Amino acid sequence: MRPFIRTIETLELDGGTLCLNFVNSVKNRFEKPVYEFIKTPDDWILWSHRTQICSELTKQRLSKYVSENKEKALKELKRIIEVREVLYGIFRNIALKKSPLTEDIRIFNSELSFSFGFLNIEIGDNLETIPIWNYKETDLLYSLLPIMKSAYELLTTDLKEHIKECPNCGWLYLDKSKNNSRIWCNMKTCGNTMKSKKYYEKSKILAKK
């Protein structure tokens, strides 16, 4: 059986919410240097499309924008990754029952103000509230707006108490199990990997006896 290989195309969305899936767009948080899946503006567009942030039409428009504005797109991607690491710092500290860094909260609030400045709502026929992003620019920051909304919603509800860190890869996820007993981000990948490691170590100990 071939081992599962994570790529931007196969990357699992195990965070349980959009903002944590964004935070998890690296291979393994415990490996240094951290392997980055969103290396290029095109990777960001692909990830945004996979997570249904942008439609096929928006994906095409963003790809055209990147091809015509390469330097600007790279600067925007740099900002996007910096925001991701701020979110990681905040949510990881919460998972470890620690207070987030003051600087991370400052940057978060700045990005939140930017994002929410474009947020409107509409009321549907069934009285459902529909968020509408009044963002006119065709650039890479568009996909960051709903991520910031997702992060705000997670931080302002009791769901944040269910954020956990996978002991194998360091990904963050929402434990939605009944008994709050979920250990891994994904049982098929990290769960089986850790079980195999334990079995191997146990076999080595028994072999020495």
PDB file of C-alpha atoms in Angstrom:
ATOM      1  CA  MET A   1       0.000   0.000   0.000  1.00  0.00           C
ATOM      2  CA  ARG A   2       1.469   3.320  -1.104  1.00  0.00           C
ATOM      3  CA  PRO A   3       1.730   6.008   1.594  1.00  0.00           C
ATOM      4  CA  PHE A   4      -0.595   8.990   1.336  1.00  0.00           C
ATOM      5  CA  ILE A   5       1.231  12.059   0.039  1.00  0.00           C
ATOM      6  CA  ARG A   6      -0.205  15.475   0.782  1.00  0.00           C
ATOM      7  CA  THR A   7      -0.197  18.002  -2.063  1.00  0.00           C
ATOM      8  CA  ILE A   8      -2.160  21.187  -2.667  1.00  0.00           C
ATOM      9  CA  GLU A   9      -4.553  19.041  -4.741  1.00  0.00           C
ATOM     10  CA  THR A  10      -4.994  16.266  -2.154  1.00  0.00           C
ATOM     11  CA  LEU A  11      -4.611  18.293   1.038  1.00  0.00           C
ATOM     12  CA  GLU A  12      -7.252  17.191   3.533  1.00  0.00           C
ATOM     13  CA  LEU A  13      -9.646  19.732   4.990  1.00  0.00           C
ATOM     14  CA  ASP A  14      -9.777  18.273   8.487  1.00  0.00           C
ATOM     15  CA  GLY A  15      -9.861  21.477  10.520  1.00  0.00           C
ATOM     16  CA  GLY A  16     -13.628  21.465  10.866  1.00  0.00           C
ATOM     17  CA  THR A  17     -13.906  25.116   9.879  1.00  0.00           C
ATOM     18  CA  LEU A  18     -12.534  27.325   7.119  1.00  0.00           C
ATOM     19  CA  CYS A  19     -10.028  29.271   9.197  1.00  0.00           C
ATOM     20  CA  LEU A  20      -8.443  26.117  10.634  1.00  0.00           C
ATOM     21  CA  ASN A  21      -8.236  24.546   7.182  1.00  0.00           C
ATOM     22  CA  PHE A  22      -6.330  27.675   6.173  1.00  0.00           C
ATOM     23  CA  VAL A  23      -4.005  27.369   9.169  1.00  0.00           C
ATOM     24  CA  ASN A  24      -3.378  23.743   8.177  1.00  0.00           C
ATOM     25  CA  SER A  25      -2.102  24.554   4.681  1.00  0.00           C
ATOM     26  CA  VAL A  26       1.372  23.315   5.625  1.00  0.00           C
ATOM     27  CA  LYS A  27       2.629  19.729   5.764  1.00  0.00           C
ATOM     28  CA  ASN A  28       3.691  19.303   9.384  1.00  0.00           C
ATOM     29  CA  ARG A  29       3.937  21.999  12.047  1.00  0.00           C
ATOM     30  CA  PHE A  30       6.523  20.014  13.997  1.00  0.00           C
ATOM     31  CA  GLU A  31       8.998  19.751  11.108  1.00  0.00           C
ATOM     32  CA  LYS A  32      11.453  22.613  10.655  1.00  0.00           C
ATOM     33  CA  PRO A  33      11.502  24.261   8.243  1.00  0.00           C
ATOM     34  CA  VAL A  34       7.774  23.859   7.762  1.00  0.00           C
ATOM     35  CA  TYR A  35       6.875  22.558   4.295  1.00  0.00           C
ATOM     36  CA  GLU A  36       4.619  25.081   2.570  1.00  0.00           C
ATOM     37  CA  PHE A  37       1.767  24.035   0.291  1.00  0.00           C
ATOM     38  CA  ILE A  38       0.776  27.568  -0.726  1.00  0.00           C
ATOM     39  CA  LYS A  39       4.044  28.509  -2.393  1.00  0.00           C
ATOM     40  CA  THR A  40       2.744  30.596  -5.264  1.00  0.00           C
ATOM     41  CA  PRO A  41      -0.232  32.838  -6.056  1.00  0.00           C
ATOM     42  CA  ASP A  42      -1.570  30.037  -8.259  1.00  0.00           C
ATOM     43  CA  ASP A  43      -1.454  27.658  -5.280  1.00  0.00           C
ATOM     44  CA  TRP A  44      -3.514  30.159  -3.294  1.00  0.00           C
ATOM     45  CA  ILE A  45      -6.083  30.401  -6.066  1.00  0.00           C
ATOM     46  CA  LEU A  46      -6.306  26.606  -6.288  1.00  0.00           C
ATOM     47  CA  TRP A  47      -6.709  26.261  -2.514  1.00  0.00           C
ATOM     48  CA  SER A  48      -9.367  29.007  -2.472  1.00  0.00           C
ATOM     49  CA  HIS A  49     -11.281  27.204  -5.194  1.00  0.00           C
ATOM     50  CA  ARG A  50     -10.992  23.835  -3.412  1.00  0.00           C
ATOM     51  CA  THR A  51     -12.434  25.338  -0.242  1.00  0.00           C
ATOM     52  CA  GLN A  52     -15.242  26.985  -2.232  1.00  0.00           C
ATOM     53  CA  ILE A  53     -14.177  30.497  -1.321  1.00  0.00           C
ATOM     54  CA  CYS A  54     -14.080  31.438  -4.979  1.00  0.00           C
ATOM     55  CA  SER A  55     -16.126  30.201  -7.917  1.00  0.00           C
ATOM     56  CA  GLU A  56     -14.737  28.872 -11.181  1.00  0.00           C
ATOM     57  CA  LEU A  57     -15.302  32.282 -12.772  1.00  0.00           C
ATOM     58  CA  THR A  58     -13.506  34.078  -9.932  1.00  0.00           C
ATOM     59  CA  LYS A  59     -10.690  31.539 -10.172  1.00  0.00           C
ATOM     60  CA  GLN A  60     -10.227  32.400 -13.841  1.00  0.00           C
ATOM     61  CA  ARG A  61     -10.275  36.127 -13.118  1.00  0.00           C
ATOM     62  CA  LEU A  62      -7.711  35.773 -10.345  1.00  0.00           C
ATOM     63  CA  SER A  63      -5.446  33.679 -12.569  1.00  0.00           C
ATOM     64  CA  LYS A  64      -5.589  36.416 -15.196  1.00  0.00           C
ATOM     65  CA  TYR A  65      -4.865  39.024 -12.519  1.00  0.00           C
ATOM     66  CA  VAL A  66      -1.798  37.108 -11.319  1.00  0.00           C
ATOM     67  CA  SER A  67      -0.408  36.726 -14.835  1.00  0.00           C
ATOM     68  CA  GLU A  68      -0.695  40.491 -15.353  1.00  0.00           C
ATOM     69  CA  ASN A  69       0.389  41.635 -11.858  1.00  0.00           C
ATOM     70  CA  LYS A  70       3.070  39.194 -10.714  1.00  0.00           C
ATOM     71  CA  GLU A  71       4.936  41.454  -8.271  1.00  0.00           C
ATOM     72  CA  LYS A  72       1.754  42.751  -6.660  1.00  0.00           C
ATOM     73  CA  ALA A  73       0.384  39.215  -6.374  1.00  0.00           C
ATOM     74  CA  LEU A  74       3.551  38.053  -4.604  1.00  0.00           C
ATOM     75  CA  LYS A  75       3.232  40.899  -2.076  1.00  0.00           C
ATOM     76  CA  GLU A  76      -0.381  39.965  -1.449  1.00  0.00           C
ATOM     77  CA  LEU A  77       0.566  36.319  -0.981  1.00  0.00           C
ATOM     78  CA  LYS A  78       3.212  37.340   1.546  1.00  0.00           C
ATOM     79  CA  ARG A  79       0.556  39.190   3.536  1.00  0.00           C
ATOM     80  CA  ILE A  80      -1.806  36.214   3.305  1.00  0.00           C
ATOM     81  CA  ILE A  81       0.804  33.815   4.697  1.00  0.00           C
ATOM     82  CA  GLU A  82       1.671  36.270   7.478  1.00  0.00           C
ATOM     83  CA  VAL A  83      -2.012  36.399   8.457  1.00  0.00           C
ATOM     84  CA  ARG A  84      -2.146  32.610   8.426  1.00  0.00           C
ATOM     85  CA  GLU A  85       0.750  32.404  10.864  1.00  0.00           C
ATOM     86  CA  VAL A  86      -0.931  34.944  13.146  1.00  0.00           C
ATOM     87  CA  LEU A  87      -4.085  32.812  13.140  1.00  0.00           C
ATOM     88  CA  TYR A  88      -1.994  29.732  13.842  1.00  0.00           C
ATOM     89  CA  GLY A  89      -0.373  31.435  16.816  1.00  0.00           C
ATOM     90  CA  ILE A  90      -3.722  32.511  18.241  1.00  0.00           C
ATOM     91  CA  PHE A  91      -5.527  29.204  17.763  1.00  0.00           C
ATOM     92  CA  ARG A  92      -2.604  27.041  18.872  1.00  0.00           C
ATOM     93  CA  ASN A  93      -2.321  28.966  22.124  1.00  0.00           C
ATOM     94  CA  ILE A  94      -6.041  28.513  22.671  1.00  0.00           C
ATOM     95  CA  ALA A  95      -5.680  24.773  21.979  1.00  0.00           C
ATOM     96  CA  LEU A  96      -2.928  24.674  24.615  1.00  0.00           C
ATOM     97  CA  LYS A  97      -5.101  26.698  27.038  1.00  0.00           C
ATOM     98  CA  LYS A  98      -2.771  29.693  26.854  1.00  0.00           C
ATOM     99  CA  SER A  99      -3.399  33.367  26.155  1.00  0.00           C
ATOM    100  CA  PRO A 100      -2.551  34.460  22.597  1.00  0.00           C
ATOM    101  CA  LEU A 101       0.272  36.943  22.085  1.00  0.00           C
ATOM    102  CA  THR A 102      -0.732  40.604  22.254  1.00  0.00           C
ATOM    103  CA  GLU A 103       0.958  41.296  18.913  1.00  0.00           C
ATOM    104  CA  ASP A 104      -0.977  38.495  17.235  1.00  0.00           C
ATOM    105  CA  ILE A 105      -4.251  39.943  18.514  1.00  0.00           C
ATOM    106  CA  ARG A 106      -3.240  43.405  17.291  1.00  0.00           C
ATOM    107  CA  ILE A 107      -2.571  42.124  13.774  1.00  0.00           C
ATOM    108  CA  PHE A 108      -5.744  40.030  13.862  1.00  0.00           C
ATOM    109  CA  ASN A 109      -7.852  43.063  14.769  1.00  0.00           C
ATOM    110  CA  SER A 110      -6.266  45.105  11.993  1.00  0.00           C
ATOM    111  CA  GLU A 111      -7.031  42.424   9.402  1.00  0.00           C
ATOM    112  CA  LEU A 112     -10.507  41.939  10.853  1.00  0.00           C
ATOM    113  CA  SER A 113     -11.283  45.646  10.466  1.00  0.00           C
ATOM    114  CA  PHE A 114     -10.074  45.517   6.866  1.00  0.00           C
ATOM    115  CA  SER A 115     -12.175  42.450   6.050  1.00  0.00           C
ATOM    116  CA  PHE A 116     -15.373  43.467   7.816  1.00  0.00           C
ATOM    117  CA  GLY A 117     -15.260  46.827   6.064  1.00  0.00           C
ATOM    118  CA  PHE A 118     -16.479  44.963   2.970  1.00  0.00           C
ATOM    119  CA  LEU A 119     -19.112  42.779   4.647  1.00  0.00           C
ATOM    120  CA  ASN A 120     -22.800  43.370   3.971  1.00  0.00           C
ATOM    121  CA  ILE A 121     -25.812  41.118   4.431  1.00  0.00           C
ATOM    122  CA  GLU A 122     -28.944  40.292   2.498  1.00  0.00           C
ATOM    123  CA  ILE A 123     -32.083  38.609   3.829  1.00  0.00           C
ATOM    124  CA  GLY A 124     -33.272  35.729   1.638  1.00  0.00           C
ATOM    125  CA  ASP A 125     -36.818  34.648   0.823  1.00  0.00           C
ATOM    126  CA  ASN A 126     -36.785  32.225   3.760  1.00  0.00           C
ATOM    127  CA  LEU A 127     -35.456  34.949   6.063  1.00  0.00           C
ATOM    128  CA  GLU A 128     -31.968  33.468   6.027  1.00  0.00           C
ATOM    129  CA  THR A 129     -29.081  35.883   6.443  1.00  0.00           C
ATOM    130  CA  ILE A 130     -26.716  35.869   3.463  1.00  0.00           C
ATOM    131  CA  PRO A 131     -23.247  37.438   3.838  1.00  0.00           C
ATOM    132  CA  ILE A 132     -22.226  39.506   0.810  1.00  0.00           C
ATOM    133  CA  TRP A 133     -18.667  40.692   0.247  1.00  0.00           C
ATOM    134  CA  ASN A 134     -18.682  44.145  -1.310  1.00  0.00           C
ATOM    135  CA  TYR A 135     -15.068  43.843  -2.441  1.00  0.00           C
ATOM    136  CA  LYS A 136     -14.564  45.324  -5.887  1.00  0.00           C
ATOM    137  CA  GLU A 137     -10.874  44.578  -6.380  1.00  0.00           C
ATOM    138  CA  THR A 138      -9.815  41.523  -8.349  1.00  0.00           C
ATOM    139  CA  ASP A 139      -6.831  40.484  -6.254  1.00  0.00           C
ATOM    140  CA  LEU A 140      -5.662  37.701  -3.968  1.00  0.00           C
ATOM    141  CA  LEU A 141      -6.892  39.369  -0.782  1.00  0.00           C
ATOM    142  CA  TYR A 142     -10.473  38.613  -1.800  1.00  0.00           C
ATOM    143  CA  SER A 143     -10.159  35.033  -0.555  1.00  0.00           C
ATOM    144  CA  LEU A 144      -8.841  36.189   2.812  1.00  0.00           C
ATOM    145  CA  LEU A 145     -12.068  38.001   3.740  1.00  0.00           C
ATOM    146  CA  PRO A 146     -14.279  34.955   4.512  1.00  0.00           C
ATOM    147  CA  ILE A 147     -11.364  33.348   6.352  1.00  0.00           C
ATOM    148  CA  MET A 148     -11.223  36.299   8.732  1.00  0.00           C
ATOM    149  CA  LYS A 149     -14.993  36.057   9.205  1.00  0.00           C
ATOM    150  CA  SER A 150     -14.599  32.346  10.012  1.00  0.00           C
ATOM    151  CA  ALA A 151     -11.827  33.116  12.508  1.00  0.00           C
ATOM    152  CA  TYR A 152     -13.938  35.800  14.203  1.00  0.00           C
ATOM    153  CA  GLU A 153     -16.895  33.427  14.507  1.00  0.00           C
ATOM    154  CA  LEU A 154     -14.700  30.710  16.015  1.00  0.00           C
ATOM    155  CA  LEU A 155     -13.114  33.080  18.516  1.00  0.00           C
ATOM    156  CA  THR A 156     -16.439  34.501  19.663  1.00  0.00           C
ATOM    157  CA  THR A 157     -18.222  31.204  20.350  1.00  0.00           C
ATOM    158  CA  ASP A 158     -17.761  28.291  22.735  1.00  0.00           C
ATOM    159  CA  LEU A 159     -16.462  26.249  19.796  1.00  0.00           C
ATOM    160  CA  LYS A 160     -12.995  27.621  20.480  1.00  0.00           C
ATOM    161  CA  GLU A 161     -12.886  25.389  23.559  1.00  0.00           C
ATOM    162  CA  HIS A 162     -12.912  22.389  21.195  1.00  0.00           C
ATOM    163  CA  ILE A 163      -9.789  23.384  19.250  1.00  0.00           C
ATOM    164  CA  LYS A 164      -7.137  20.686  19.490  1.00  0.00           C
ATOM    165  CA  GLU A 165      -3.654  20.082  18.139  1.00  0.00           C
ATOM    166  CA  CYS A 166      -2.827  16.825  16.356  1.00  0.00           C
ATOM    167  CA  PRO A 167       0.100  15.180  18.203  1.00  0.00           C
ATOM    168  CA  ASN A 168       1.510  13.787  14.961  1.00  0.00           C
ATOM    169  CA  CYS A 169       1.508  16.721  12.515  1.00  0.00           C
ATOM    170  CA  GLY A 170       0.552  19.745  14.612  1.00  0.00           C
ATOM    171  CA  TRP A 171      -2.531  20.548  12.569  1.00  0.00           C
ATOM    172  CA  LEU A 172      -5.351  22.243  14.462  1.00  0.00           C
ATOM    173  CA  TYR A 173      -8.908  20.950  14.344  1.00  0.00           C
ATOM    174  CA  LEU A 174     -12.292  21.210  16.005  1.00  0.00           C
ATOM    175  CA  ASP A 175     -13.127  18.163  18.089  1.00  0.00           C
ATOM    176  CA  LYS A 176     -16.829  17.683  17.421  1.00  0.00           C
ATOM    177  CA  SER A 177     -17.008  14.198  18.935  1.00  0.00           C
ATOM    178  CA  LYS A 178     -19.624  13.571  21.635  1.00  0.00           C
ATOM    179  CA  ASN A 179     -17.106  12.944  24.399  1.00  0.00           C
ATOM    180  CA  ASN A 180     -14.512  15.403  23.116  1.00  0.00           C
ATOM    181  CA  SER A 181     -12.282  12.355  22.613  1.00  0.00           C
ATOM    182  CA  ARG A 182     -10.893  12.870  19.126  1.00  0.00           C
ATOM    183  CA  ILE A 183      -7.083  12.672  19.205  1.00  0.00           C
ATOM    184  CA  TRP A 184      -5.928  13.036  15.600  1.00  0.00           C
ATOM    185  CA  CYS A 185      -6.662  15.475  12.807  1.00  0.00           C
ATOM    186  CA  ASN A 186      -7.346  12.416  10.648  1.00  0.00           C
ATOM    187  CA  MET A 187      -7.453   8.821  11.870  1.00  0.00           C
ATOM    188  CA  LYS A 188      -6.582   7.365   8.455  1.00  0.00           C
ATOM    189  CA  THR A 189      -3.405   9.414   8.101  1.00  0.00           C
ATOM    190  CA  CYS A 190      -1.983  10.634  11.395  1.00  0.00           C
ATOM    191  CA  GLY A 191      -3.820   8.106  13.552  1.00  0.00           C
ATOM    192  CA  ASN A 192      -2.494   5.132  11.615  1.00  0.00           C
ATOM    193  CA  THR A 193       0.970   6.694  11.411  1.00  0.00           C
ATOM    194  CA  MET A 194       1.193   7.073  15.176  1.00  0.00           C
ATOM    195  CA  LYS A 195      -0.137   3.558  15.758  1.00  0.00           C
ATOM    196  CA  SER A 196       2.489   2.182  13.370  1.00  0.00           C
ATOM    197  CA  LYS A 197       5.230   4.104  15.179  1.00  0.00           C
ATOM    198  CA  LYS A 198       4.121   2.747  18.556  1.00  0.00           C
ATOM    199  CA  TYR A 199       3.973  -0.793  17.180  1.00  0.00           C
ATOM    200  CA  TYR A 200       7.458  -0.430  15.691  1.00  0.00           C
ATOM    201  CA  GLU A 201       8.917   0.905  18.940  1.00  0.00           C
ATOM    202  CA  LYS A 202       7.227  -1.856  20.938  1.00  0.00           C
ATOM    203  CA  SER A 203       8.603  -4.482  18.529  1.00  0.00           C
ATOM    204  CA  LYS A 204      12.129  -3.110  18.940  1.00  0.00           C
ATOM    205  CA  ILE A 205      11.869  -3.291  22.730  1.00  0.00           C
ATOM    206  CA  LEU A 206      10.574  -6.865  22.623  1.00  0.00           C
ATOM    207  CA  ALA A 207      13.337  -7.855  20.180  1.00  0.00           C
ATOM    208  CA  LYS A 208      16.000  -6.701  22.639  1.00  0.00           C
ATOM    209  CA  LYS A 209      14.633  -8.886  25.436  1.00  0.00           C
TER     210      LYS A 209
END
